[in-house]
Amino acid sequence: MGFTVLPFCLLVCLFHVTSGIYFHLSDSKPLCFIQDVPDETLVQGVYRVENFCPKSHMFRLSGHTFHVNVRDPNSEVILARAYSSEGQFVFTSHKGGEYRICVSSDPSSWLGSRRLRVHLDIWTADHAINYGEVASRDRLNDLQLRVRQLSDQVQTIAKDQNYQRVREEYFRQLSESTSKRVTYWSIAQLVLLGLIGFWQMRHLRSFFQAKKLV
């Protein structure tokens, strides 16, 4: 039983890796990211918008409006809201698939510099849960809180594995469908080549007969 502990721990650690990035905004055109999320999963985005200061040549916290637009795999908007220059946004996936997260800034709120730098971290599942608030609300001690965290992690891993199995089944069916189409197309090409060859032979035979060469 002991040999299963290390892979399990590694899987838990890998699951909590975040996508911490920063990028620059220069106009109102949104920048979009694709996040692959299982169903019924909490997703949290933590951001900070900074403005370039020409005098100090440094980026500092700005007062710009930050727009977030999230679309589900069916391209339906599930979140569209304007936020302050620093904070977080949260949504829950109601079906597994690729979620499109687009961010932008309102140019009318820009003062002076038109260079913005945005820091963005996207967290999924139990890592987006504030367990400090959970412990206070449910009056959990340290041991009970740790059990709750491990239980949530196990549920999250099981949910992610189920989602991956669904995706594997989808791609397997897609591969089989593509393989069948390739096979049918190859057969159709062979049949077409055979018909063309038969027609050419009859045409040549008629031509030779007309010229009395045969």
Short mmCIF file of C-alpha atoms in Angstrom, two decimals:
data_model
loop_
_atom_site.label_atom_id
_atom_site.label_comp_id
_atom_site.label_asym_id
_atom_site.label_seq_id
_atom_site.Cartn_x
_atom_site.Cartn_y
_atom_site.Cartn_z
CA MET A 1 0.00 0.00 0.00
CA GLY A 2 2.91 2.33 0.76
CA PHE A 3 4.11 2.44 -2.83
CA THR A 4 0.94 4.28 -3.91
CA VAL A 5 1.52 7.24 -1.60
CA LEU A 6 4.25 8.96 -3.64
CA PRO A 7 2.38 8.96 -7.00
CA PHE A 8 -0.75 10.18 -5.21
CA CYS A 9 1.13 13.05 -3.56
CA LEU A 10 2.81 13.96 -6.85
CA LEU A 11 -0.57 14.05 -8.55
CA VAL A 12 -1.94 16.36 -5.85
CA CYS A 13 1.07 18.67 -6.14
CA LEU A 14 0.86 18.81 -9.90
CA PHE A 15 -2.81 19.64 -9.74
CA HIS A 16 -2.18 22.78 -7.69
CA VAL A 17 0.23 24.37 -10.17
CA THR A 18 -1.13 27.77 -11.23
CA SER A 19 -0.87 29.67 -14.47
CA GLY A 20 0.78 32.85 -13.12
CA ILE A 21 1.58 35.22 -16.00
CA TYR A 22 1.77 38.89 -16.81
CA PHE A 23 1.12 40.65 -20.09
CA HIS A 24 0.66 44.15 -21.50
CA LEU A 25 -2.49 45.89 -22.69
CA SER A 26 -2.14 48.78 -25.14
CA ASP A 27 -5.74 49.37 -26.27
CA SER A 28 -9.29 48.18 -25.71
CA LYS A 29 -8.84 44.98 -27.74
CA PRO A 30 -9.30 42.06 -25.33
CA LEU A 31 -6.75 39.33 -24.72
CA CYS A 32 -8.19 35.84 -24.38
CA PHE A 33 -7.05 32.64 -22.71
CA ILE A 34 -8.37 29.11 -22.98
CA GLN A 35 -8.80 27.17 -19.74
CA ASP A 36 -9.67 23.47 -19.90
CA VAL A 37 -11.95 22.83 -16.91
CA PRO A 38 -13.92 19.77 -15.71
CA ASP A 39 -17.60 20.19 -14.90
CA GLU A 40 -18.74 21.63 -11.56
CA THR A 41 -15.31 23.10 -10.86
CA LEU A 42 -14.61 26.40 -9.13
CA VAL A 43 -12.27 28.70 -11.10
CA GLN A 44 -10.72 31.80 -9.56
CA GLY A 45 -8.72 34.51 -11.30
CA VAL A 46 -6.53 36.83 -9.20
CA TYR A 47 -5.29 39.91 -11.06
CA ARG A 48 -3.47 43.21 -10.64
CA VAL A 49 -3.44 46.01 -13.23
CA GLU A 50 -0.42 48.32 -13.22
CA ASN A 51 0.17 51.60 -15.05
CA PHE A 52 3.53 52.64 -16.48
CA CYS A 53 4.91 55.78 -14.85
CA PRO A 54 7.18 57.70 -17.29
CA LYS A 55 8.91 59.62 -14.51
CA SER A 56 10.04 56.60 -12.50
CA HIS A 57 10.02 54.22 -15.49
CA MET A 58 8.20 51.72 -13.29
CA PHE A 59 4.80 50.08 -13.25
CA ARG A 60 2.53 51.03 -10.35
CA LEU A 61 -0.99 50.04 -9.32
CA SER A 62 -3.44 51.89 -11.55
CA GLY A 63 -7.03 52.97 -11.18
CA HIS A 64 -8.15 51.50 -14.48
CA THR A 65 -11.34 49.55 -14.98
CA PHE A 66 -10.69 45.87 -15.67
CA HIS A 67 -13.23 43.97 -17.78
CA VAL A 68 -13.61 40.18 -17.62
CA ASN A 69 -15.69 38.14 -20.04
CA VAL A 70 -15.98 34.35 -19.71
CA ARG A 71 -17.66 32.04 -22.23
CA ASP A 72 -18.41 28.36 -21.76
CA PRO A 73 -17.71 25.59 -24.33
CA ASN A 74 -21.01 26.52 -26.05
CA SER A 75 -19.82 30.15 -26.41
CA GLU A 76 -22.47 31.34 -23.96
CA VAL A 77 -21.45 34.20 -21.67
CA ILE A 78 -21.36 33.09 -18.03
CA LEU A 79 -19.49 36.10 -16.65
CA ALA A 80 -19.27 39.67 -17.96
CA ARG A 81 -18.31 42.28 -15.43
CA ALA A 82 -16.13 45.34 -14.81
CA TYR A 83 -13.77 45.22 -11.83
CA SER A 84 -11.36 47.54 -10.08
CA SER A 85 -7.63 47.51 -10.87
CA GLU A 86 -6.85 44.78 -8.33
CA GLY A 87 -8.95 41.89 -7.11
CA GLN A 88 -10.37 38.56 -8.20
CA PHE A 89 -13.15 37.02 -10.27
CA VAL A 90 -14.79 33.64 -9.68
CA PHE A 91 -17.02 31.35 -11.71
CA THR A 92 -18.12 27.71 -11.60
CA SER A 93 -18.08 25.49 -14.66
CA HIS A 94 -21.40 23.75 -15.28
CA LYS A 95 -19.99 21.46 -17.97
CA GLY A 96 -16.54 20.20 -18.84
CA GLY A 97 -14.65 21.75 -21.72
CA GLU A 98 -12.64 24.76 -22.85
CA TYR A 99 -13.61 28.06 -21.26
CA ARG A 100 -12.60 31.28 -22.98
CA ILE A 101 -11.48 33.99 -20.54
CA CYS A 102 -11.09 37.44 -22.13
CA VAL A 103 -9.77 40.52 -20.31
CA SER A 104 -9.56 44.15 -21.38
CA SER A 105 -9.37 47.68 -20.00
CA ASP A 106 -11.62 50.65 -20.71
CA PRO A 107 -9.58 53.29 -22.63
CA SER A 108 -11.79 56.06 -21.21
CA SER A 109 -10.33 55.35 -17.78
CA TRP A 110 -6.73 55.71 -18.96
CA LEU A 111 -4.84 58.71 -17.67
CA GLY A 112 -1.51 59.63 -19.21
CA SER A 113 0.32 56.42 -20.03
CA ARG A 114 -1.26 53.96 -22.42
CA ARG A 115 0.89 51.07 -21.25
CA LEU A 116 -0.72 48.68 -18.81
CA ARG A 117 0.74 45.53 -17.30
CA VAL A 118 -1.63 42.88 -16.00
CA HIS A 119 -0.62 40.12 -13.60
CA LEU A 120 -3.02 37.18 -13.74
CA ASP A 121 -3.14 33.92 -11.78
CA ILE A 122 -5.84 31.36 -12.57
CA TRP A 123 -6.63 28.81 -9.89
CA THR A 124 -8.94 25.84 -10.20
CA ALA A 125 -10.82 23.52 -7.86
CA ASP A 126 -10.04 23.35 -4.15
CA HIS A 127 -7.09 25.78 -4.36
CA ALA A 128 -9.60 28.54 -5.09
CA ILE A 129 -11.37 27.82 -1.78
CA ASN A 130 -10.49 30.02 1.18
CA TYR A 131 -10.10 27.39 3.89
CA GLY A 132 -9.54 30.06 6.52
CA GLU A 133 -13.10 31.23 5.98
CA VAL A 134 -14.31 27.63 5.90
CA ALA A 135 -12.65 26.89 9.27
CA SER A 136 -14.19 29.99 10.85
CA ARG A 137 -17.64 29.38 9.41
CA ASP A 138 -17.84 25.67 10.29
CA ARG A 139 -15.74 25.98 13.47
CA LEU A 140 -13.19 23.37 12.42
CA ASN A 141 -9.98 22.64 14.28
CA ASP A 142 -6.68 22.05 12.47
CA LEU A 143 -7.21 18.30 12.11
CA GLN A 144 -10.78 18.65 10.87
CA LEU A 145 -9.72 21.34 8.42
CA ARG A 146 -6.92 19.14 7.06
CA VAL A 147 -9.36 16.26 6.62
CA ARG A 148 -11.70 18.60 4.74
CA GLN A 149 -8.86 19.71 2.47
CA LEU A 150 -7.79 16.13 1.73
CA SER A 151 -11.40 15.15 1.05
CA ASP A 152 -11.79 18.05 -1.39
CA GLN A 153 -8.52 17.14 -3.07
CA VAL A 154 -9.60 13.51 -3.52
CA GLN A 155 -12.93 14.62 -4.99
CA THR A 156 -11.18 17.05 -7.31
CA ILE A 157 -8.73 14.41 -8.54
CA ALA A 158 -11.55 11.92 -9.10
CA LYS A 159 -13.52 14.55 -11.01
CA ASP A 160 -10.50 15.44 -13.13
CA GLN A 161 -9.83 11.77 -13.91
CA ASN A 162 -13.45 11.27 -14.97
CA TYR A 163 -13.20 14.32 -17.18
CA GLN A 164 -10.01 13.02 -18.79
CA ARG A 165 -11.69 9.67 -19.43
CA VAL A 166 -14.56 11.45 -21.14
CA ARG A 167 -12.12 13.39 -23.31
CA GLU A 168 -10.18 10.23 -24.14
CA GLU A 169 -13.41 8.52 -25.20
CA TYR A 170 -14.34 11.53 -27.34
CA PHE A 171 -10.95 11.60 -29.08
CA ARG A 172 -11.04 7.81 -29.53
CA GLN A 173 -14.39 8.07 -31.27
CA LEU A 174 -13.12 10.99 -33.33
CA SER A 175 -10.03 9.00 -34.36
CA GLU A 176 -12.13 5.98 -35.30
CA SER A 177 -14.50 8.17 -37.30
CA THR A 178 -11.58 9.82 -39.12
CA SER A 179 -10.00 6.43 -39.81
CA LYS A 180 -13.26 5.12 -41.28
CA ARG A 181 -13.61 8.17 -43.49
CA VAL A 182 -10.06 7.76 -44.77
CA THR A 183 -10.73 4.09 -45.50
CA TYR A 184 -13.99 4.85 -47.33
CA TRP A 185 -12.30 7.61 -49.33
CA SER A 186 -9.48 5.25 -50.32
CA ILE A 187 -12.00 2.65 -51.48
CA ALA A 188 -13.93 5.32 -53.39
CA GLN A 189 -10.71 6.43 -55.11
CA LEU A 190 -9.92 2.86 -56.13
CA VAL A 191 -13.41 2.37 -57.51
CA LEU A 192 -13.19 5.68 -59.38
CA LEU A 193 -9.79 4.79 -60.84
CA GLY A 194 -11.17 1.42 -61.92
CA LEU A 195 -14.14 3.04 -63.66
CA ILE A 196 -11.87 5.58 -65.37
CA GLY A 197 -9.56 2.79 -66.56
CA PHE A 198 -12.51 0.74 -67.84
CA TRP A 199 -13.90 3.77 -69.69
CA GLN A 200 -10.50 4.52 -71.25
CA MET A 201 -10.12 0.94 -72.46
CA ARG A 202 -13.60 0.97 -74.07
CA HIS A 203 -12.89 4.35 -75.63
CA LEU A 204 -9.55 3.16 -77.07
CA ARG A 205 -11.15 -0.04 -78.35
CA SER A 206 -13.91 1.93 -80.08
CA PHE A 207 -11.29 4.27 -81.55
CA PHE A 208 -9.18 1.41 -82.92
CA GLN A 209 -12.25 -0.30 -84.33
CA ALA A 210 -13.32 2.92 -86.04
CA LYS A 211 -9.84 3.22 -87.59
CA LYS A 212 -9.96 -0.47 -88.48
CA LEU A 213 -6.75 -1.09 -86.59
CA VAL A 214 -8.15 -4.16 -84.87
#
